[in-house]
Coordinates of C-alpha atoms and ligand atoms in Angstrom, one line a residue:
M1 CA -105.6 181.0 6.3
S2 CA -104.3 184.1 8.0
K3 CA -101.2 184.0 5.8
N4 CA -103.5 185.0 3.0
K5 CA -104.7 188.1 4.7
P6 CA -103.4 191.3 3.1
V7 CA -100.3 192.7 4.8
N8 CA -99.6 196.3 5.7
N9 CA -103.3 197.1 6.1
P10 CA -104.3 199.9 8.4
S11 CA -106.2 198.8 11.3
I12 CA -109.7 197.8 10.4
A13 CA -110.9 200.2 13.1
D14 CA -109.7 203.1 10.9
A15 CA -112.1 202.2 8.1
L16 CA -114.9 201.1 10.4
V17 CA -116.7 204.3 11.4
S18 CA -119.3 205.0 14.0
S19 CA -122.7 205.8 12.5
G20 CA -122.8 209.2 14.2
I21 CA -126.5 208.8 14.9
D22 CA -128.1 209.6 18.2
Q23 CA -128.1 206.2 19.8
I24 CA -130.8 207.2 22.4
L25 CA -133.3 208.2 19.8
R26 CA -132.7 205.5 17.3
P27 CA -135.6 203.0 17.2
S28 CA -134.5 199.5 18.1
N29 CA -137.4 197.6 16.7
W30 CA -139.9 197.8 13.8
D31 CA -142.7 199.0 16.1
E32 CA -140.7 202.0 17.2
Y33 CA -139.7 202.9 13.6
I34 CA -142.4 205.3 12.3
G35 CA -143.2 205.8 8.6
Q36 CA -141.7 204.3 5.4
E37 CA -144.4 201.7 5.7
N38 CA -143.9 200.2 2.3
I39 CA -140.2 199.7 2.8
K40 CA -140.8 198.1 6.2
K41 CA -143.3 195.7 4.7
N42 CA -141.0 194.6 2.0
I43 CA -138.0 194.2 4.3
K44 CA -140.0 192.1 6.7
V45 CA -140.8 189.6 3.9
I46 CA -137.2 189.5 2.8
I47 CA -136.0 188.8 6.3
E48 CA -138.6 186.2 7.0
A49 CA -137.9 184.3 3.8
A50 CA -134.1 184.4 4.4
I51 CA -134.5 183.2 7.9
K52 CA -136.7 180.3 6.7
R53 CA -134.0 179.3 4.2
S54 CA -131.1 179.9 6.7
E55 CA -129.5 182.2 4.2
P56 CA -128.2 185.7 4.4
I57 CA -130.6 188.3 2.9
D58 CA -129.7 189.8 -0.5
H59 CA -127.6 192.9 -0.5
V60 CA -129.7 196.0 0.1
L61 CA -129.4 199.6 -1.2
F62 CA -131.1 202.5 0.5
Y63 CA -131.2 205.9 -1.1
G64 CA -132.7 209.2 -0.3
Q65 CA -132.0 212.5 1.4
A66 CA -129.9 212.7 4.5
G67 CA -131.6 212.2 7.8
L68 CA -134.5 210.1 6.6
G69 CA -133.4 206.9 8.4
K70 CA -131.2 204.8 6.0
T71 CA -128.7 204.0 8.8
T72 CA -131.5 203.3 11.2
L73 CA -133.0 200.8 8.8
A74 CA -129.7 199.0 8.4
Y75 CA -129.3 198.6 12.2
L76 CA -132.9 197.4 12.4
I77 CA -132.3 194.7 9.8
A78 CA -129.1 193.5 11.5
N79 CA -131.0 193.5 14.8
E80 CA -133.9 191.5 13.3
L81 CA -131.4 189.0 11.8
K82 CA -129.6 188.9 15.2
A83 CA -126.5 189.6 13.2
Q84 CA -123.4 191.7 13.9
I85 CA -123.3 195.0 12.0
K86 CA -120.0 196.5 10.9
T87 CA -120.1 200.1 9.7
T88 CA -118.0 202.0 7.3
S89 CA -118.4 204.7 4.7
G90 CA -117.3 205.3 1.1
P91 CA -114.8 208.0 1.9
A92 CA -113.2 206.0 4.8
L93 CA -112.2 203.3 2.3
E94 CA -109.1 204.7 0.7
K95 CA -107.3 201.6 -0.6
V96 CA -108.3 198.2 -1.9
G97 CA -106.5 196.9 1.2
D98 CA -109.1 198.7 3.5
I99 CA -112.0 196.8 2.0
A100 CA -110.0 193.5 1.9
A101 CA -109.3 193.9 5.6
I102 CA -113.0 194.4 6.4
L103 CA -114.3 191.7 4.2
S104 CA -111.8 189.1 5.3
N105 CA -112.7 189.7 8.9
L106 CA -116.4 189.2 8.5
E107 CA -118.1 186.5 10.5
P108 CA -120.8 184.3 8.8
Y109 CA -124.1 186.3 8.4
D110 CA -122.6 189.6 9.4
V111 CA -124.1 192.7 8.0
L112 CA -121.7 195.2 6.5
F113 CA -123.1 198.7 6.3
I114 CA -121.5 201.2 3.9
D115 CA -122.7 204.8 4.1
E116 CA -122.1 207.2 1.3
V117 CA -121.4 204.3 -1.0
H118 CA -121.3 206.6 -4.0
R119 CA -118.0 207.9 -2.7
I120 CA -116.2 204.5 -3.1
N121 CA -113.4 204.8 -5.7
H122 CA -113.6 202.6 -8.7
L123 CA -110.7 200.3 -7.8
I124 CA -112.4 199.4 -4.5
E125 CA -115.7 199.0 -6.3
E126 CA -114.1 196.5 -8.6
A127 CA -112.6 194.5 -5.7
F128 CA -116.1 194.4 -4.4
Y129 CA -117.9 192.8 -7.3
P130 CA -116.7 189.2 -6.9
A131 CA -117.2 189.6 -3.1
L132 CA -120.8 190.6 -3.6
E133 CA -121.6 188.1 -6.4
S134 CA -119.7 184.9 -5.4
R135 CA -118.2 185.7 -2.0
K136 CA -114.7 185.7 -3.4
L137 CA -112.0 188.2 -2.6
H138 CA -109.0 188.5 -5.0
I139 CA -106.0 190.1 -3.4
M140 CA -102.5 190.7 -4.5
V141 CA -99.8 189.3 -2.2
G142 CA -96.2 190.3 -2.4
K143 CA -94.6 193.0 -4.5
G144 CA -92.8 193.3 -7.9
P145 CA -92.1 190.1 -9.9
S146 CA -93.1 187.8 -7.0
A147 CA -96.6 189.4 -6.6
R148 CA -99.4 187.0 -7.1
S149 CA -103.1 187.0 -6.8
V150 CA -104.7 185.0 -4.0
T151 CA -108.4 184.2 -3.8
L152 CA -110.1 184.2 -0.4
D153 CA -113.4 182.6 0.3
L154 CA -115.7 184.9 2.2
P155 CA -118.4 183.8 4.7
P156 CA -122.1 184.5 3.7
F157 CA -122.7 188.1 4.5
T158 CA -125.1 191.0 3.5
L159 CA -124.0 194.4 2.3
I160 CA -126.4 197.2 3.2
A161 CA -125.4 200.4 1.4
A162 CA -126.8 203.9 1.6
T163 CA -126.5 206.9 -0.6
T164 CA -127.9 210.3 -1.0
R165 CA -126.9 210.3 -4.7
V166 CA -128.0 207.1 -6.3
N167 CA -127.3 208.5 -9.8
L168 CA -123.6 208.7 -9.0
L169 CA -123.5 204.9 -8.4
S170 CA -122.2 203.0 -11.3
G171 CA -124.6 200.7 -13.2
P172 CA -122.6 197.5 -12.3
M173 CA -122.6 198.4 -8.7
R174 CA -126.3 199.1 -8.6
S175 CA -127.1 195.8 -10.3
R176 CA -125.4 193.9 -7.4
F177 CA -128.1 194.8 -5.0
G178 CA -131.0 192.4 -4.7
A179 CA -133.3 195.0 -3.2
T180 CA -133.2 198.8 -3.6
F181 CA -135.4 201.2 -1.6
K182 CA -136.0 204.9 -1.9
L183 CA -136.7 206.7 1.4
D184 CA -139.1 209.6 1.0
Y185 CA -139.7 212.6 3.1
Y186 CA -142.1 211.9 6.0
N187 CA -145.6 213.2 6.1
T188 CA -146.7 215.5 9.0
H189 CA -148.6 212.8 10.7
D190 CA -145.4 210.6 11.0
I191 CA -143.1 213.5 11.9
T192 CA -145.5 214.4 14.7
K193 CA -145.4 210.8 16.0
I194 CA -141.6 210.8 15.8
I195 CA -141.4 214.1 17.8
K196 CA -143.8 212.7 20.4
R197 CA -141.7 209.5 20.8
S198 CA -138.4 211.5 21.0
A199 CA -139.9 213.9 23.5
K200 CA -140.9 210.9 25.7
V201 CA -137.4 209.3 25.4
L202 CA -135.7 212.7 26.2
N203 CA -138.3 213.5 28.9
V204 CA -139.3 216.8 27.3
A205 CA -142.6 218.3 28.4
I206 CA -143.9 219.7 25.1
D207 CA -147.6 220.4 24.4
E208 CA -149.6 219.7 21.2
P209 CA -149.5 223.3 19.7
A210 CA -145.7 223.3 20.2
I211 CA -145.4 219.9 18.5
K212 CA -147.4 221.2 15.6
I213 CA -145.0 224.1 15.2
L214 CA -142.0 221.9 15.5
A215 CA -143.3 219.4 13.0
A216 CA -143.9 222.2 10.4
A217 CA -140.3 223.4 10.9
S218 CA -138.7 219.9 10.7
R219 CA -138.3 219.7 6.9
R220 CA -140.2 216.4 6.9
T221 CA -137.0 214.8 8.2
P222 CA -136.7 212.9 11.5
R223 CA -133.0 213.9 12.0
V224 CA -134.0 217.6 11.8
A225 CA -137.0 217.1 14.1
N226 CA -134.8 215.4 16.7
R227 CA -132.1 218.0 16.4
L228 CA -134.5 220.9 16.8
L229 CA -136.3 219.2 19.7
K230 CA -133.0 219.0 21.6
R231 CA -132.1 222.7 20.9
I232 CA -135.7 223.8 21.8
R233 CA -135.3 221.8 25.1
D234 CA -132.0 223.7 25.8
Y235 CA -133.7 227.0 25.1
A236 CA -136.7 226.2 27.3
E237 CA -134.5 225.1 30.2
V238 CA -132.3 228.2 30.0
K239 CA -134.9 230.9 29.2
G240 CA -138.0 229.4 30.8
T241 CA -139.3 226.6 33.0
G242 CA -138.2 223.8 30.8
E243 CA -141.7 223.2 29.5
V244 CA -142.3 223.8 25.8
N245 CA -145.5 225.5 24.7
A246 CA -146.3 227.3 21.4
S247 CA -144.7 230.5 22.4
T248 CA -141.4 229.0 23.8
C249 CA -141.2 226.8 20.7
S250 CA -141.6 229.7 18.3
A251 CA -139.2 231.9 20.3
A252 CA -136.6 229.0 20.3
L253 CA -137.0 228.5 16.5
Q254 CA -136.5 232.2 16.0
F255 CA -133.5 232.2 18.2
L256 CA -132.1 229.3 16.1
G257 CA -132.7 231.2 12.9
V258 CA -135.3 228.6 11.7
D259 CA -138.6 229.9 10.2
F260 CA -142.0 228.3 10.5
L261 CA -141.3 226.2 7.3
G262 CA -137.9 225.1 8.6
L263 CA -135.9 227.4 6.3
E264 CA -132.6 228.5 7.7
D265 CA -130.2 231.3 6.8
A266 CA -128.5 229.2 4.1
D267 CA -131.9 228.4 2.4
R268 CA -132.9 232.1 2.5
R269 CA -129.5 233.1 1.0
F270 CA -130.0 230.5 -1.7
L271 CA -133.4 231.7 -2.8
E272 CA -132.7 235.4 -2.3
T273 CA -129.6 235.0 -4.5
I274 CA -131.8 233.6 -7.3
I275 CA -134.4 236.3 -6.8
H276 CA -132.1 239.3 -6.4
K277 CA -128.9 238.4 -8.2
F278 CA -130.3 236.4 -11.1
N279 CA -133.7 238.1 -11.5
G280 CA -135.5 235.1 -10.3
G281 CA -133.8 232.8 -12.7
P282 CA -133.4 230.7 -14.7
V283 CA -129.9 230.3 -13.5
G284 CA -127.5 227.4 -13.9
V285 CA -126.4 225.5 -10.9
N286 CA -122.7 226.3 -11.6
A287 CA -123.4 230.0 -11.6
L288 CA -125.3 229.7 -8.4
A289 CA -122.6 227.6 -6.7
A290 CA -120.1 230.3 -7.6
A291 CA -122.3 233.2 -6.4
L292 CA -123.0 231.4 -3.1
N293 CA -119.4 230.0 -2.7
E294 CA -121.0 226.7 -2.1
D295 CA -120.4 223.2 -3.4
K296 CA -122.6 222.2 -6.4
G297 CA -123.4 218.8 -4.8
T298 CA -124.5 220.5 -1.5
I299 CA -126.9 222.7 -3.5
E300 CA -128.3 219.8 -5.4
D301 CA -128.6 217.4 -2.4
V302 CA -129.1 219.6 0.6
Y303 CA -130.9 222.9 -0.4
E304 CA -132.8 222.0 -3.5
P305 CA -134.9 218.9 -2.6
Y306 CA -136.7 220.5 0.3
L307 CA -137.2 223.8 -1.5
M308 CA -138.6 222.0 -4.5
G309 CA -140.9 220.0 -2.2
L310 CA -142.2 223.3 -0.8
G311 CA -142.8 224.5 -4.3
F312 CA -140.3 227.4 -3.9
L313 CA -137.9 226.2 -6.6
E314 CA -138.2 224.7 -10.1
R315 CA -135.4 222.9 -11.9
T316 CA -135.9 223.5 -15.6
P317 CA -133.6 222.7 -18.6
A318 CA -132.6 226.4 -18.7
G319 CA -131.7 226.5 -15.0
R320 CA -133.2 227.1 -11.5
I321 CA -136.2 229.4 -11.1
A322 CA -137.6 230.9 -7.9
T323 CA -141.4 230.4 -8.0
A324 CA -144.2 232.9 -7.1
A325 CA -144.6 231.0 -3.8
A326 CA -141.0 231.8 -2.9
Y327 CA -141.5 235.5 -3.7
E328 CA -144.5 235.5 -1.5
H329 CA -142.7 233.8 1.4
F330 CA -140.0 236.4 1.3
G331 CA -142.4 239.3 0.8
V332 CA -140.7 240.2 -2.6
K333 CA -143.0 241.7 -5.3
T334 CA -140.6 241.8 -8.2
A335 CA -137.3 240.1 -9.2
G336 CA -134.1 242.0 -9.3
K337 CA -132.1 244.1 -6.8
L338 CA -134.1 245.5 -3.9
V339 CA -134.0 249.3 -3.9
Ligands
ADE1 N1 -135.9 208.6 14.7 C1 -135.4 208.8 13.5 N2 -136.1 208.2 12.6 C2 -137.1 207.6 13.2 C3 -138.3 206.9 12.7 N3 -138.4 206.7 11.4 N4 -139.1 206.5 13.6 C4 -139.0 206.7 14.9 N5 -138.0 207.4 15.4 C5 -137.0 207.9 14.5

């Protein structure tokens, strides 16, 4: 029924994006995927049941901070289902025609992965609803008075969507997912295991004390751990023998501007702005965003979750407050401008 396919679509390749994740380090089976045990357990049951019934699995939504493994889980699911995965992202879908092109080219049992799904515009979202619910795609063919709506039947498929901001997803969209999982920060034990696995894959000689230091600086996030490991490897190769021990690791982190808790310049600037410019808070997020010349969403999604996890920041109805632990970390005794 190719005549029913939407015309004037950009190439599907434009809207299908590469995942941007390090392919070498990405776990390719469940045994290699460390942590998030509860999610893994649930997904294994969903997959096994769907395979038994020869059905696609329900649409799945993953949410949580960046770098915790949402995309990796989508790829693992597709792998386990022996299904093709097609990847796109909310901002890459500009027109209803973009999603129509992707959906109408799906093969039976394909997995469609949409990253940053909260950034899909509402027209596209509405085109999605019948596709998710009853595998129908309604598209307009022709222009002006001769325009008419054509309904395409879609093959069975599974949408796996990921977002860092689940609260920005509309209620109707959220309700289309048969399973929703929140990814949490990793504990030190699991981050340590991930570092050891990555060091093996990358052939980095790193000793236990150095792994401990790196784990503490990894913000409980695999993507950060892997990124730092690679930069530390570079540093060790250029400034030393290539082997990473505690002193090389600490020197490399210092060189990278990362402290022993994983705080970077931007985090320091964020907390010091609250402490020195706003007397420790409370300060509203909009005022902070203006003072830092930073996007409000970035503050809420990137800086704050980890700082709150460390106990350095509190979000109160009156605004953000730097805690006593933050003062101590920065060696500041009282709020206000330093003299
Ligand atoms: N690399 C990134 N995330 C990972 C995880 N959860 N387990 C193992 N390696 C990873």
